[in-house]
Short mmCIF file of C-alpha atoms in Angstrom, two decimals:
data_model
loop_
_atom_site.label_atom_id
_atom_site.label_comp_id
_atom_site.label_asym_id
_atom_site.label_seq_id
_atom_site.Cartn_x
_atom_site.Cartn_y
_atom_site.Cartn_z
CA MET A 1 -2.09 11.42 15.55
CA THR A 2 0.89 12.84 13.69
CA VAL A 3 0.36 14.58 10.35
CA PHE A 4 3.41 14.54 8.08
CA VAL A 5 3.55 17.22 5.38
CA ASP A 6 6.34 17.01 2.82
CA GLY A 7 8.18 20.14 1.75
CA PRO A 8 7.49 22.01 -1.51
CA LYS A 9 9.14 21.33 -4.81
CA PRO A 10 11.26 24.26 -6.08
CA ASN A 11 8.49 26.29 -7.69
CA PRO A 12 6.25 29.09 -6.32
CA GLU A 13 2.97 27.32 -7.09
CA ASP A 14 3.95 24.24 -5.10
CA ARG A 15 5.16 26.36 -2.20
CA SER A 16 1.79 28.13 -1.88
CA SER A 17 -0.10 24.82 -2.05
CA VAL A 18 2.08 23.26 0.66
CA GLU A 19 1.62 26.33 2.86
CA ALA A 20 -2.16 26.02 2.48
CA VAL A 21 -1.96 22.41 3.67
CA ARG A 22 0.21 23.43 6.62
CA ALA A 23 -2.28 26.11 7.60
CA PHE A 24 -5.10 23.56 7.51
CA VAL A 25 -3.13 21.16 9.70
CA ARG A 26 -2.25 23.90 12.20
CA GLY A 27 -5.98 24.57 12.46
CA LEU A 28 -6.75 21.05 13.69
CA ASN A 29 -7.40 22.08 17.25
CA SER A 30 -7.21 18.72 18.98
CA PRO A 31 -4.92 17.77 21.88
CA ASN A 32 -3.97 14.48 20.22
CA VAL A 33 -2.82 16.02 16.91
CA SER A 34 0.80 16.90 16.22
CA TRP A 35 2.56 17.58 12.96
CA SER A 36 5.89 17.29 11.21
CA PHE A 37 6.64 19.72 8.38
CA GLN A 38 9.60 19.34 6.03
CA ASP A 39 11.47 22.31 4.54
CA THR A 40 12.37 20.49 1.31
CA ASN A 41 10.58 17.92 -0.82
CA ARG A 42 11.69 14.38 0.00
CA GLY A 43 9.09 12.53 -2.03
CA LEU A 44 6.66 9.83 -0.97
CA ARG A 45 9.23 6.99 -0.74
CA GLN A 46 11.51 8.70 1.78
CA SER A 47 8.65 10.44 3.62
CA ILE A 48 6.81 7.18 4.30
CA TYR A 49 9.98 5.40 5.37
CA ASP A 50 11.13 8.16 7.72
CA GLY A 51 7.67 8.78 9.20
CA VAL A 52 6.89 5.12 9.87
CA THR A 53 10.37 4.56 11.29
CA GLU A 54 9.96 7.53 13.65
CA LEU A 55 6.55 6.44 14.93
CA THR A 56 7.36 2.74 15.34
CA LYS A 57 10.41 3.67 17.39
CA GLU A 58 8.27 5.95 19.56
CA HIS A 59 5.11 3.85 19.88
CA GLY A 60 6.03 0.32 18.75
CA GLN A 61 3.31 0.31 16.07
CA VAL A 62 1.74 2.63 13.51
CA ILE A 63 -1.38 3.11 11.38
CA VAL A 64 -0.68 4.83 8.05
CA PHE A 65 -3.17 6.84 5.97
CA GLU A 66 -2.24 8.93 2.95
CA ASP A 67 -4.21 12.03 2.03
CA ASP A 68 -6.16 10.53 -0.90
CA LEU A 69 -7.96 7.91 1.20
CA VAL A 70 -11.55 7.75 2.45
CA VAL A 71 -12.10 5.53 5.47
CA SER A 72 -15.02 3.70 7.05
CA PRO A 73 -16.18 4.88 10.50
CA ILE A 74 -14.87 1.58 11.88
CA ALA A 75 -11.37 1.97 10.40
CA LEU A 76 -9.51 2.94 13.57
CA ASP A 77 -11.34 0.30 15.62
CA TYR A 78 -10.39 -2.29 13.01
CA PHE A 79 -6.72 -1.35 12.88
CA ASN A 80 -6.29 -1.01 16.64
CA ALA A 81 -8.07 -4.29 17.36
CA ALA A 82 -6.04 -6.12 14.70
CA LEU A 83 -2.76 -4.65 15.94
CA CYS A 84 -3.60 -5.96 19.40
CA ARG A 85 -4.89 -9.33 18.16
CA TYR A 86 -1.83 -10.15 16.02
CA GLN A 87 0.89 -8.38 17.97
CA SER A 88 2.56 -11.65 18.95
CA ALA A 89 1.77 -13.47 15.69
CA HIS A 90 5.16 -12.85 14.12
CA ARG A 91 4.15 -14.33 10.78
CA VAL A 92 1.81 -11.34 10.36
CA TRP A 93 3.73 -8.35 9.03
CA SER A 94 0.92 -5.91 8.38
CA ILE A 95 -2.77 -5.12 8.72
CA VAL A 96 -4.40 -3.89 5.52
CA GLY A 97 -7.60 -1.85 5.15
CA TYR A 98 -8.01 -2.06 1.36
CA ALA A 99 -9.45 -5.10 -0.40
CA TYR A 100 -9.79 -5.63 -4.13
CA ASP A 101 -13.45 -6.10 -4.93
CA ALA A 102 -14.30 -9.77 -5.53
CA PRO A 103 -18.00 -10.73 -5.43
CA PRO A 104 -17.49 -14.13 -3.69
CA LEU A 105 -15.70 -12.38 -0.81
CA ARG A 106 -17.94 -9.35 -0.21
CA ASN A 107 -20.16 -10.88 2.46
CA LEU A 108 -17.63 -12.96 4.37
CA THR A 109 -17.64 -12.19 8.09
CA ALA A 110 -13.97 -12.94 8.81
CA THR A 111 -10.70 -11.37 7.72
CA LEU A 112 -8.43 -12.96 5.12
CA THR A 113 -4.83 -14.06 5.65
CA LEU A 114 -2.92 -13.41 2.41
CA PRO A 115 0.79 -13.67 1.48
CA PHE A 116 1.26 -10.07 0.31
CA THR A 117 0.55 -6.57 1.55
CA HIS A 118 -0.94 -3.31 0.27
CA PRO A 119 -0.13 0.40 0.78
CA TRP A 120 -3.62 1.96 0.79
CA GLY A 121 -4.38 2.22 4.50
CA TRP A 122 -2.30 -0.17 6.55
CA ALA A 123 -0.64 -0.78 9.91
CA THR A 124 2.41 -2.58 11.25
CA TRP A 125 4.64 -3.05 14.27
CA GLY A 126 8.22 -2.08 15.00
CA ARG A 127 9.06 -5.81 15.16
CA ALA A 128 8.35 -6.01 11.39
CA TRP A 129 9.35 -2.54 10.18
CA ASP A 130 12.75 -2.78 11.90
CA ARG A 131 13.62 -5.59 9.47
CA PHE A 132 12.89 -3.45 6.41
CA SER A 133 15.29 -1.44 4.27
CA LEU A 134 14.35 0.73 1.30
CA ASP A 135 17.19 -0.86 -0.65
CA ASN A 136 16.15 -4.47 0.02
CA GLN A 137 15.92 -6.32 -3.29
CA PRO A 138 16.55 -9.73 -4.83
CA THR A 139 19.63 -10.59 -6.87
CA ALA A 140 19.46 -10.14 -10.63
CA ASN A 141 19.33 -13.93 -11.09
CA GLN A 142 16.39 -14.21 -8.69
CA LEU A 143 14.55 -11.32 -10.32
CA ASN A 144 14.89 -12.91 -13.76
CA SER A 145 13.81 -16.35 -12.55
CA GLN A 146 10.45 -17.56 -13.83
CA SER A 147 9.79 -19.28 -10.51
CA PHE A 148 10.45 -16.05 -8.59
CA ARG A 149 8.16 -14.05 -10.87
CA SER A 150 5.37 -16.60 -10.57
CA ALA A 151 5.61 -16.69 -6.77
CA PHE A 152 6.07 -12.94 -6.29
CA ASP A 153 3.19 -12.12 -8.65
CA MET A 154 1.10 -14.88 -7.02
CA ASN A 155 0.48 -16.65 -10.30
CA GLY A 156 -0.77 -13.58 -12.11
CA LEU A 157 -2.59 -11.75 -9.32
CA TYR A 158 -0.68 -8.53 -10.05
CA PRO A 159 2.60 -7.68 -11.90
CA PHE A 160 4.57 -6.98 -8.73
CA THR A 161 7.82 -8.21 -10.30
CA ALA A 162 7.61 -5.60 -13.05
CA LEU A 163 7.07 -2.87 -10.43
CA LEU A 164 10.04 -4.15 -8.41
CA LYS A 165 12.25 -4.18 -11.52
CA ASN A 166 11.15 -0.64 -12.44
CA SER A 167 12.00 0.54 -8.93
CA ILE A 168 15.42 -1.14 -8.93
CA GLU A 169 16.21 0.39 -12.34
CA GLY A 170 15.03 3.85 -11.26
CA ARG A 171 11.93 4.20 -13.46
CA VAL A 172 9.63 4.47 -10.43
CA ASN A 173 10.35 5.65 -6.92
CA SER A 174 8.52 3.13 -4.73
CA TRP A 175 8.85 2.28 -1.06
CA PHE A 176 5.97 -0.18 -1.14
CA ILE A 177 7.37 -2.78 -3.54
CA HIS A 178 10.51 -3.17 -1.43
CA TRP A 179 8.35 -3.51 1.67
CA TYR A 180 6.30 -6.21 -0.03
CA TYR A 181 9.52 -7.95 -1.16
CA THR A 182 10.70 -7.98 2.47
CA VAL A 183 7.40 -9.53 3.61
CA PHE A 184 7.65 -12.08 0.78
CA GLN A 185 11.31 -12.81 1.55
CA HIS A 186 10.45 -13.78 5.14
CA GLY A 187 7.35 -15.81 4.28
CA GLY A 188 5.13 -13.22 5.93
CA VAL A 189 1.40 -12.60 5.58
CA SER A 190 -0.99 -9.71 6.03
CA ILE A 191 -4.51 -9.50 7.40
CA PHE A 192 -7.06 -8.13 4.90
CA PRO A 193 -10.76 -7.39 5.29
CA SER A 194 -13.01 -9.30 2.88
CA ARG A 195 -14.51 -5.95 1.82
CA ARG A 196 -12.54 -2.73 1.95
CA ILE A 197 -12.51 -0.50 5.01
CA VAL A 198 -10.38 2.09 3.19
CA ASP A 199 -10.86 3.36 -0.37
CA ASN A 200 -8.46 5.28 -2.59
CA PHE A 201 -9.58 8.30 -4.60
CA GLY A 202 -6.15 9.15 -6.00
CA HIS A 203 -6.62 7.21 -9.24
CA SER A 204 -7.69 10.19 -11.32
CA ASP A 205 -5.82 12.94 -9.47
CA GLY A 206 -2.85 11.96 -7.40
CA SER A 207 0.14 9.69 -7.08
CA HIS A 208 -1.77 6.64 -8.36
CA GLY A 209 -3.00 8.01 -11.65
CA GLY A 210 -3.76 10.93 -13.90
CA VAL A 211 -6.71 12.54 -15.62
CA LEU A 212 -6.69 9.83 -18.30
CA ASN A 213 -6.70 6.95 -15.82
CA PRO A 214 -9.80 4.85 -16.68
CA TYR A 215 -10.27 3.35 -13.21
CA ASP A 216 -13.27 5.43 -12.15
CA ARG A 217 -15.03 4.81 -15.47
CA LEU A 218 -14.50 1.04 -15.42
CA VAL A 219 -14.82 0.10 -11.75
CA LYS A 220 -17.85 0.42 -9.51
CA ARG A 221 -16.70 0.97 -5.96
CA PRO A 222 -18.26 -1.31 -3.32
CA GLN A 223 -19.71 0.14 -0.14
CA LEU A 224 -17.16 0.33 2.66
CA LEU A 225 -17.41 -2.31 5.36
CA ASP A 226 -19.12 -0.75 8.38
CA THR A 227 -19.07 -3.59 10.93
CA LEU A 228 -15.97 -5.08 12.52
CA PRO A 229 -15.07 -8.45 11.00
CA GLU A 230 -14.03 -11.51 12.95
CA PHE A 231 -10.28 -11.93 12.99
CA GLY A 232 -9.09 -15.04 11.19
CA ASP A 233 -6.31 -17.54 11.76
CA PRO A 234 -2.92 -15.95 10.96
CA HIS A 235 -1.38 -19.33 10.15
CA THR A 236 -3.78 -20.36 7.36
CA VAL A 237 -3.40 -18.62 4.01
CA ASP A 238 -6.72 -18.12 2.20
CA TYR A 239 -5.80 -19.63 -1.16
CA GLU A 240 -9.43 -19.80 -2.32
CA ALA A 241 -9.68 -16.06 -1.67
CA LEU A 242 -6.56 -15.54 -3.81
CA ASP A 243 -8.30 -17.38 -6.65
CA SER A 244 -11.33 -15.11 -6.29
CA LEU A 245 -9.14 -12.01 -6.24
CA ARG A 246 -7.28 -13.15 -9.35
CA ARG A 247 -10.60 -13.22 -11.23
CA SER A 248 -11.67 -9.82 -9.87
CA HIS A 249 -12.82 -7.29 -12.49
CA GLU A 250 -11.19 -4.51 -10.48
CA LEU A 251 -7.85 -6.28 -10.51
CA ARG A 252 -8.09 -6.88 -14.24
CA VAL A 253 -8.53 -3.12 -14.67
CA GLN A 254 -5.60 -2.39 -12.36
CA ARG A 255 -3.41 -4.88 -14.22
CA PHE A 256 -4.29 -3.12 -17.49
CA ILE A 257 -3.45 0.28 -15.98
CA ALA A 258 -0.13 -1.08 -14.71
CA LEU A 259 0.71 -2.42 -18.17
CA ALA A 260 -0.18 0.91 -19.78
CA GLY A 261 2.04 2.70 -17.28
CA ARG A 262 4.98 0.39 -17.97
CA THR A 263 4.56 0.87 -21.71
CA LYS A 264 4.48 4.65 -21.32
CA ARG A 265 7.66 4.65 -19.21
CA THR A 266 9.44 2.37 -21.70
CA LEU A 267 8.54 4.60 -24.64
CA ARG A 268 9.60 7.71 -22.73
CA GLN A 269 12.92 6.09 -21.84
CA ARG A 270 13.56 5.13 -25.48
CA GLY A 271 12.77 8.67 -26.55
CA GLU A 272 15.41 10.02 -24.19
CA HIS A 273 18.15 7.98 -25.88
#
């Protein structure tokens, strides 16, 4: 396991916090733990890209957890088994540990094959990551096409196109949306559990939200999956599951939060001019 710790931003408070994290990591007395500390702050986008690139070149595959995640006891077994199972299934670009909560899917025993990906606990291979660039993006005509937006957003599942446009125009600094665009561009799929194996607690304090984020007040978190699922067919997209996800209460909340975030950024940008 390699622990990557980004460098501090140029203020004393951040420097002391980063040093506390480094001290904690140095104290992980395990022979299979190494670490990589940065002297300056590169931000999440560049840190993820550089770290995943380094490890896929060294090991051929990687499992990625950020520091605001809680994982099921079966998480590593799930990711390692899936990486092995789908290694030669080149249509599969990633293994995902997070699943939006949808009641019809909670008790399914097999994984889902879906035509997108997700950044909250995931894994991939060098064969896929080597085809990815942080600057990969559609043309302006494609981005403004109704057909592109419908396909990329999966008919209203989530406003991915708006996130991609915000990243291209510099309003957000995302690695994930360009990774998803690359998967989409190549007709790739990801393997998802029917019920999450990884949960994210960064909604109210972290990179995914702030103290006013209503997620924790509006969404009841399901229990993490604690038994290994059967691994499904990588060639058959689960369109019925997509329909169930589209109706998910959790996703409705996340779509609302995304809209509120876009509105806030737009108003801030107008105020700067």
